[in-house]
PDB file of C-alpha atoms in Angstrom:
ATOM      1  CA  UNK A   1     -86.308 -11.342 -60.612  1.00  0.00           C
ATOM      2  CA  UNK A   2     -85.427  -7.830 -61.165  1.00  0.00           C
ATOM      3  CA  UNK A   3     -85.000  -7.361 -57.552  1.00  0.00           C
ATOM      4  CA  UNK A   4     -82.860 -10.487 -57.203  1.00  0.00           C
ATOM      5  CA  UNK A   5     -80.536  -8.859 -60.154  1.00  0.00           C
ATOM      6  CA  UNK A   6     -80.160  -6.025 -57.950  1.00  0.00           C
ATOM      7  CA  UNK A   7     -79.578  -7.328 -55.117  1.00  0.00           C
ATOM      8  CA  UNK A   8     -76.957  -9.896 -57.475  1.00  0.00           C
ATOM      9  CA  UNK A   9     -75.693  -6.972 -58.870  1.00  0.00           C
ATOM     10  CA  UNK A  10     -75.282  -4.912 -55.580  1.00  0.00           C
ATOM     11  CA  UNK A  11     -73.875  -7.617 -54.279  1.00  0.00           C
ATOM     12  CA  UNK A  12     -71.446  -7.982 -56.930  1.00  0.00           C
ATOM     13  CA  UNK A  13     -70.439  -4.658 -57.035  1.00  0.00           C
ATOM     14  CA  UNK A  14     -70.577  -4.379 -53.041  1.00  0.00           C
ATOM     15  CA  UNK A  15     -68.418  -8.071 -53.425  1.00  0.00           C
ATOM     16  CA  UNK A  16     -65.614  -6.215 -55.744  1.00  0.00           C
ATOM     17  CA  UNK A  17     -65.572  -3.427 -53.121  1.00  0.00           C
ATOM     18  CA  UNK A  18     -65.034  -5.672 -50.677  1.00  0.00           C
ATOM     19  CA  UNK A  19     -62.336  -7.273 -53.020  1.00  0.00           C
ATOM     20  CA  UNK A  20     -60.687  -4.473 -53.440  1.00  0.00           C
ATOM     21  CA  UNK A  21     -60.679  -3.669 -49.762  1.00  0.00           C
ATOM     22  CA  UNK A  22     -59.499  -7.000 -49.017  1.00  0.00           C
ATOM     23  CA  UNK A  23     -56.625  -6.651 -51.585  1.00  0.00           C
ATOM     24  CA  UNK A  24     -55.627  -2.482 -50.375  1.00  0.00           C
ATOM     25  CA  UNK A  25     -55.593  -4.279 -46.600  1.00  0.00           C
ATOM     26  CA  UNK A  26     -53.401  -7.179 -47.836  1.00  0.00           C
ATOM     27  CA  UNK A  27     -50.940  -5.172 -49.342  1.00  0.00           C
ATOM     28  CA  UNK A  28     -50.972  -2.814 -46.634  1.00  0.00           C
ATOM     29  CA  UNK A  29     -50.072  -6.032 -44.448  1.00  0.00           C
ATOM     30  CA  UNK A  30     -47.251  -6.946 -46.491  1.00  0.00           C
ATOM     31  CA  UNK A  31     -46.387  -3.337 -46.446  1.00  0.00           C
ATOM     32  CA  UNK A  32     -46.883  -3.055 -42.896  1.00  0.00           C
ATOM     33  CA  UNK A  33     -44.951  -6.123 -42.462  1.00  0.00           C
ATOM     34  CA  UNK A  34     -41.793  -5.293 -44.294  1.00  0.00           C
ATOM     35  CA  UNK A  35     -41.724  -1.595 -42.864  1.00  0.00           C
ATOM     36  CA  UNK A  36     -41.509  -3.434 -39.219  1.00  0.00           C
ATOM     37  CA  UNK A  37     -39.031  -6.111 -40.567  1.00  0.00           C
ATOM     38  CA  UNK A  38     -36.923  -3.058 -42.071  1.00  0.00           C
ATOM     39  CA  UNK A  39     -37.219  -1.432 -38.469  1.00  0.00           C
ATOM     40  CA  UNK A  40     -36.501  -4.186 -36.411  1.00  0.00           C
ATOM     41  CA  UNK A  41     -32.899  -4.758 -38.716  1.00  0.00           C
ATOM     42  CA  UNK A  42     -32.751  -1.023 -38.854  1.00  0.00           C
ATOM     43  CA  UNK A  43     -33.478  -0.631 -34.867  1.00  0.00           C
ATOM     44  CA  UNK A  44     -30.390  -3.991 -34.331  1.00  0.00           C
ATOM     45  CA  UNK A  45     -28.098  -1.610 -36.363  1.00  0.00           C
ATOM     46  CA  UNK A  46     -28.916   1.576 -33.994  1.00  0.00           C
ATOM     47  CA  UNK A  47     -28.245  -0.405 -31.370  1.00  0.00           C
ATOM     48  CA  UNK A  48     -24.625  -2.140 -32.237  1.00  0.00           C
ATOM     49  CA  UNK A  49     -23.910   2.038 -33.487  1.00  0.00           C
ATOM     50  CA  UNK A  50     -25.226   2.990 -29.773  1.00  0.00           C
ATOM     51  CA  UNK A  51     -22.680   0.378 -27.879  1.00  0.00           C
ATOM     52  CA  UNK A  52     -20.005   1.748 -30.612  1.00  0.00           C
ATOM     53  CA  UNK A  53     -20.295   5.212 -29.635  1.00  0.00           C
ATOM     54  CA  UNK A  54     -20.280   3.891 -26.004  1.00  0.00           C
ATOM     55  CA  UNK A  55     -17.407   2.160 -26.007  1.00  0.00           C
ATOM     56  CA  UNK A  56     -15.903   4.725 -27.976  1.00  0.00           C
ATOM     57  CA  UNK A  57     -16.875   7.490 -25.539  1.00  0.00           C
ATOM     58  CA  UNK A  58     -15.490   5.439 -22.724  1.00  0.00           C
ATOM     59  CA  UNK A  59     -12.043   5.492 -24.516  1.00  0.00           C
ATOM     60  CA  UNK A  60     -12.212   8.765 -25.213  1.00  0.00           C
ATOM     61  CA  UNK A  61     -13.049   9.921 -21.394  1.00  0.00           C
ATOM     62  CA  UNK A  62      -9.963   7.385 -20.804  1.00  0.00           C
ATOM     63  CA  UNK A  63      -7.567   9.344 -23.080  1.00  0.00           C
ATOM     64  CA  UNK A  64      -9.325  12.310 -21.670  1.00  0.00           C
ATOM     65  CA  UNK A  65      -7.986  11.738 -18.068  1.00  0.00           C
ATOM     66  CA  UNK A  66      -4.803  10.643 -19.283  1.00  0.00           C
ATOM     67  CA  UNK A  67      -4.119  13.868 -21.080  1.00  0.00           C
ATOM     68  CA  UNK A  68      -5.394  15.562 -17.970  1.00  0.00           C
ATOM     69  CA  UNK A  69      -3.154  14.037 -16.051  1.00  0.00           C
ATOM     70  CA  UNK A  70      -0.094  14.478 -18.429  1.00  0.00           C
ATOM     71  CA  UNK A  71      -0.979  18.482 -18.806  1.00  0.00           C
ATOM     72  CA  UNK A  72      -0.974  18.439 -14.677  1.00  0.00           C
ATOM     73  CA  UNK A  73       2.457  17.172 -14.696  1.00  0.00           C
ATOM     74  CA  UNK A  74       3.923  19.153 -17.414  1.00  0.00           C
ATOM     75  CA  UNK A  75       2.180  22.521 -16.112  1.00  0.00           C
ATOM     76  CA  UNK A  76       3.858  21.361 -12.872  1.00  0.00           C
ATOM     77  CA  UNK A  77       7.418  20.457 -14.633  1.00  0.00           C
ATOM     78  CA  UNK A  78       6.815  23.756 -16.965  1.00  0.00           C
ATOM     79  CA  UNK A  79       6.259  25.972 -13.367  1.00  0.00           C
ATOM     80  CA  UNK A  80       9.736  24.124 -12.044  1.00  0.00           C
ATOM     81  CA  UNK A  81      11.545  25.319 -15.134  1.00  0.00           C
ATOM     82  CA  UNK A  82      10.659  28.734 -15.346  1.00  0.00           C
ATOM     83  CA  UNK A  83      11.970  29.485 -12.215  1.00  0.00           C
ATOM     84  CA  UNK A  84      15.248  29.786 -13.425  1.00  0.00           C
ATOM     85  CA  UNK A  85      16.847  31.173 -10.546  1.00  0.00           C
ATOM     86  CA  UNK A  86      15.741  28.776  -7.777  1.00  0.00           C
ATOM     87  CA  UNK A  87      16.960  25.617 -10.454  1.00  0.00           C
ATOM     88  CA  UNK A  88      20.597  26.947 -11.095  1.00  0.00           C
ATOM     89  CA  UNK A  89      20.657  27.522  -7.621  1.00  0.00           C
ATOM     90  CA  UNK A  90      19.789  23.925  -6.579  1.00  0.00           C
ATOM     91  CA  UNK A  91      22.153  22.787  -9.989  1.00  0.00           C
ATOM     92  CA  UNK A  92      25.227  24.720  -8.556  1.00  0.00           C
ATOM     93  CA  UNK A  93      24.500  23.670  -5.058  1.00  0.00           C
ATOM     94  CA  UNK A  94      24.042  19.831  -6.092  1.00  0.00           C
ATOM     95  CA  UNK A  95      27.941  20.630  -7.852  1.00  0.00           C
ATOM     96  CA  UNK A  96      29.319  22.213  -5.031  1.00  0.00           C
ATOM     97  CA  UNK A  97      28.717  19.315  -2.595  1.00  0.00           C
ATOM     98  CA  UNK A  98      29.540  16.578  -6.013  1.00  0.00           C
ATOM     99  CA  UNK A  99      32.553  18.645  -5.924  1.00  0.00           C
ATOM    100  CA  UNK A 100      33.495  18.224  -1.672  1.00  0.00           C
ATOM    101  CA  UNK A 101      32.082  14.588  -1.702  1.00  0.00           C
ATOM    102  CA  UNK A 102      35.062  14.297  -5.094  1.00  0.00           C
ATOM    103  CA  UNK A 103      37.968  16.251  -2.889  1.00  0.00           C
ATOM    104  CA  UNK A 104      37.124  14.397   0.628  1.00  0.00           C
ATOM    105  CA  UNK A 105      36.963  10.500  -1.412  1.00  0.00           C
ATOM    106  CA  UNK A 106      40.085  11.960  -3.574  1.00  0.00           C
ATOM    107  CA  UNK A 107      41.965  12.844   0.153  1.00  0.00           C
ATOM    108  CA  UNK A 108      40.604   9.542   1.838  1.00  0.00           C
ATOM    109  CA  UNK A 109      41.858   7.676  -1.057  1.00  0.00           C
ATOM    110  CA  UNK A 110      45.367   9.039  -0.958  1.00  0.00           C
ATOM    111  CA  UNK A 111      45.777   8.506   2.887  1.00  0.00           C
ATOM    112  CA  UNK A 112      44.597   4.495   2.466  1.00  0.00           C
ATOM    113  CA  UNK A 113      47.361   4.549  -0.392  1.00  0.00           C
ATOM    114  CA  UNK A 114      50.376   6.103   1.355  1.00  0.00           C
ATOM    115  CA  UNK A 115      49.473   3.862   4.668  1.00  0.00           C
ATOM    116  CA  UNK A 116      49.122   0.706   2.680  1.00  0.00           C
ATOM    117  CA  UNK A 117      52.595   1.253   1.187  1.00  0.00           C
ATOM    118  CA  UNK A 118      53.842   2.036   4.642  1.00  0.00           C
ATOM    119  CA  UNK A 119      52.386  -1.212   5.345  1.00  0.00           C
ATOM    120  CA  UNK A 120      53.676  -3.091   2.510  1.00  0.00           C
ATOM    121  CA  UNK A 121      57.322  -1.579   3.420  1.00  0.00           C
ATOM    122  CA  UNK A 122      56.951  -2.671   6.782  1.00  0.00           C
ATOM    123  CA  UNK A 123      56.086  -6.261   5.708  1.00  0.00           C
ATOM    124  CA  UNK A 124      58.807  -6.775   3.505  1.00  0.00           C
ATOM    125  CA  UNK A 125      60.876  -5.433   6.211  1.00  0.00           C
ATOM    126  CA  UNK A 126      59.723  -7.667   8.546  1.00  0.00           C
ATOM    127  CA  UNK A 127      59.906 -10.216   5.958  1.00  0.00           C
ATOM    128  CA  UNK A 128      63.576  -9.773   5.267  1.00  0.00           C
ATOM    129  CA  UNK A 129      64.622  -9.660   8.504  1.00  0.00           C
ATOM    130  CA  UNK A 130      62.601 -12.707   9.780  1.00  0.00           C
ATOM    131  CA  UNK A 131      64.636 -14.706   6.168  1.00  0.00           C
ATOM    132  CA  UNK A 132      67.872 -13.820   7.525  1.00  0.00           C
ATOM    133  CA  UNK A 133      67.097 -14.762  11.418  1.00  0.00           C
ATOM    134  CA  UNK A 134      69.260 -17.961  11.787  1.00  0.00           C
ATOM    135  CA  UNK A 135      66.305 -19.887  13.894  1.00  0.00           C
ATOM    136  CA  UNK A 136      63.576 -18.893  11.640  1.00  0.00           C
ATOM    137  CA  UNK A 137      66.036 -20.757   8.713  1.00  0.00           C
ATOM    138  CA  UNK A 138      66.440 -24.136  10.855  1.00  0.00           C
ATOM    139  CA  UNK A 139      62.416 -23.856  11.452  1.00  0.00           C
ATOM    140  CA  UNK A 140      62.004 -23.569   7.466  1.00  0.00           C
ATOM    141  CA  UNK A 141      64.531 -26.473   6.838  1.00  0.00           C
ATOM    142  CA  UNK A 142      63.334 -28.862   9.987  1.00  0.00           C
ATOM    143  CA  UNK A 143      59.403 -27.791   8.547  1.00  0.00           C
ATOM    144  CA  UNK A 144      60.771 -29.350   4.808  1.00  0.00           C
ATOM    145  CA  UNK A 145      62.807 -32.353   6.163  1.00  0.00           C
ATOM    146  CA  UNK A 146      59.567 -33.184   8.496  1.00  0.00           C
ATOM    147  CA  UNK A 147      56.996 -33.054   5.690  1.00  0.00           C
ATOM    148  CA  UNK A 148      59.598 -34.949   3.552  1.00  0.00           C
ATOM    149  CA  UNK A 149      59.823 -37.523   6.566  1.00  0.00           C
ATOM    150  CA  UNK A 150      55.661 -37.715   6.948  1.00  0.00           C
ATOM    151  CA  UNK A 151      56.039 -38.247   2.635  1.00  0.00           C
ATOM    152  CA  UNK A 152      58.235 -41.534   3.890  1.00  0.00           C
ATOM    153  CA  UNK A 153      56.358 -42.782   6.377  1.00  0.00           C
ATOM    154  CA  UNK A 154      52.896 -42.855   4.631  1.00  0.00           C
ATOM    155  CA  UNK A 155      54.717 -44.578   1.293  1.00  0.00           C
ATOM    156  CA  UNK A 156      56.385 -47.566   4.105  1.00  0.00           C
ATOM    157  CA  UNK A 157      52.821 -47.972   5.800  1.00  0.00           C
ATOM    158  CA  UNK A 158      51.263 -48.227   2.306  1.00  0.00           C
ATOM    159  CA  UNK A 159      53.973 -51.424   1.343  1.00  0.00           C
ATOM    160  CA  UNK A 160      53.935 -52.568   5.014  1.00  0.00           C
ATOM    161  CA  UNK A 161      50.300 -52.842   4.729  1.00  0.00           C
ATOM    162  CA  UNK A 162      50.209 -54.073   0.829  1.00  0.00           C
ATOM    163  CA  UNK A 163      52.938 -57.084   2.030  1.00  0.00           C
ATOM    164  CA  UNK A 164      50.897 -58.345   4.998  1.00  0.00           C
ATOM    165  CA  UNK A 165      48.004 -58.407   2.655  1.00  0.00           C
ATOM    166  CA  UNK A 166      49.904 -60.811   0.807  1.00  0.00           C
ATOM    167  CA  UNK A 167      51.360 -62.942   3.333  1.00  0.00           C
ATOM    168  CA  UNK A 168      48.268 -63.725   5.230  1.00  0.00           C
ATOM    169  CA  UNK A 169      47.513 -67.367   3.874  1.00  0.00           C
ATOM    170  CA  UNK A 170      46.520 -69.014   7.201  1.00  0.00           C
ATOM    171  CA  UNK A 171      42.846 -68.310   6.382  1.00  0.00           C
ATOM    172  CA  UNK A 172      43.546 -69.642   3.123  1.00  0.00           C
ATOM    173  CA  UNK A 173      45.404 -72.552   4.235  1.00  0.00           C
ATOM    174  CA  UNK A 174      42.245 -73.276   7.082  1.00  0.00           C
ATOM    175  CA  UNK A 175      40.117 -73.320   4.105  1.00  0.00           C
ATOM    176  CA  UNK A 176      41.722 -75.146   2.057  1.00  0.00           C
ATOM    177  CA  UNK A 177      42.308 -78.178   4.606  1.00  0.00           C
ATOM    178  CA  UNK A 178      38.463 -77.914   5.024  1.00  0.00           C
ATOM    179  CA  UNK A 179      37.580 -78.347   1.200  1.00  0.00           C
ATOM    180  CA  UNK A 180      39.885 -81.135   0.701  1.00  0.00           C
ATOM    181  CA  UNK A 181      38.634 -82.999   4.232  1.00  0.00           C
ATOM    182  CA  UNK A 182      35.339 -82.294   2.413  1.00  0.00           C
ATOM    183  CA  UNK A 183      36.313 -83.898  -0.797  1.00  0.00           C
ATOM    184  CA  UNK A 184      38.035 -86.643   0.796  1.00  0.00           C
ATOM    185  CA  UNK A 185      34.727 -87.626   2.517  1.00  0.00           C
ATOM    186  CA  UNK A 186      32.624 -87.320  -0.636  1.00  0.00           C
ATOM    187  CA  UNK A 187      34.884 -89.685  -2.054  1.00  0.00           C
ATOM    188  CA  UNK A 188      35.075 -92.295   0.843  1.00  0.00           C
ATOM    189  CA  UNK A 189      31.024 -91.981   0.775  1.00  0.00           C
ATOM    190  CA  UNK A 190      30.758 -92.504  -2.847  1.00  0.00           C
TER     191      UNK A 190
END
């Protein structure tokens, strides 16, 4: 009996042991658990930061080259302008021919004006002369009566044409016979 106490009694304490084994291991689970449930949301988070940075580094080595290309041009612009020299040189050449291209237009427009006015004074000569040439008159007044005589003739084929439209009544009349010849019969019949 003694024995079986002990081994009770080891067993108890050995079962309490075990117990508290049990329960350190449990918790360590839940532990364990919630550390990788913390790392997995933690780990998600690294990985939306790492396609933030990304994205953010691709816009960056887009601004990047655009600056790059903006300080090309302006070191280019910036190398233009300091040559002084060689710029109001090409400025004052530019003027030079602006100012030719002005005086040769300028000279080209006053030569079209003075030969259109010769022009116009020729017309109205020719004008004036052709008004007081006797035949050229007659034409003018025979051109006037003629379109006044056309004027005449289309208003007398318009009432010549309006009047036989009105006198035409031996269709009418031919009709007429027939409907009463027609009537006539439908009375004899009836």
């Amino acid at each position: 009996m003694l024995r079986l106490r002990q081994v009770d009694t080891m067993t108890a304490s050995e079962l309490r042991n075990m117990q508290e084994v049990l329960f350190n291991k449990e918790t360590e689970v839940v532990q364990s658990e919630s550390t990788a449930k913390g790392l997995s949301i933690e780990s998600l988070r690294l990985h939306q930061d790492l396609e933030k940075v990304q994205q953010l580094e691709a816009k960056i080595n887009s601004e990047l080259s655009t600056l790059k290309e903006q300080l090309s041009n302006m070191k280019s612009e910036l190398d233009t302008f300091r040559d002084l020299n060689t710029l109001r040189h090409t400025a004052e050449e530019k003027k030079k021919r602006l100012l030719e291209s002005q005086t040769s237009l300028a000279q080209r427009r006053d030569s079209f004006m003075q030969l259109l006015e010769e022009m116009n004074q020729k017309y109205e000569a020719q004008k004036t002369k052709l008004q007081e040439n006797e035949t050229h008159t007659q034409l003018a007044n025979l051109e006037r009566k003629w379109q006044h005589l056309e004027q005449n003739n289309y208003v007398m084929k318009e009432f010549i044409a309006s009047k036989t439209q009105q006198c035409e009544y031996a269709s009418m009349t031919n009709n007429v016979y027939q409907l009463v010849a027609e009537y006539n019969k439908s009375l004899m019949d009836a």
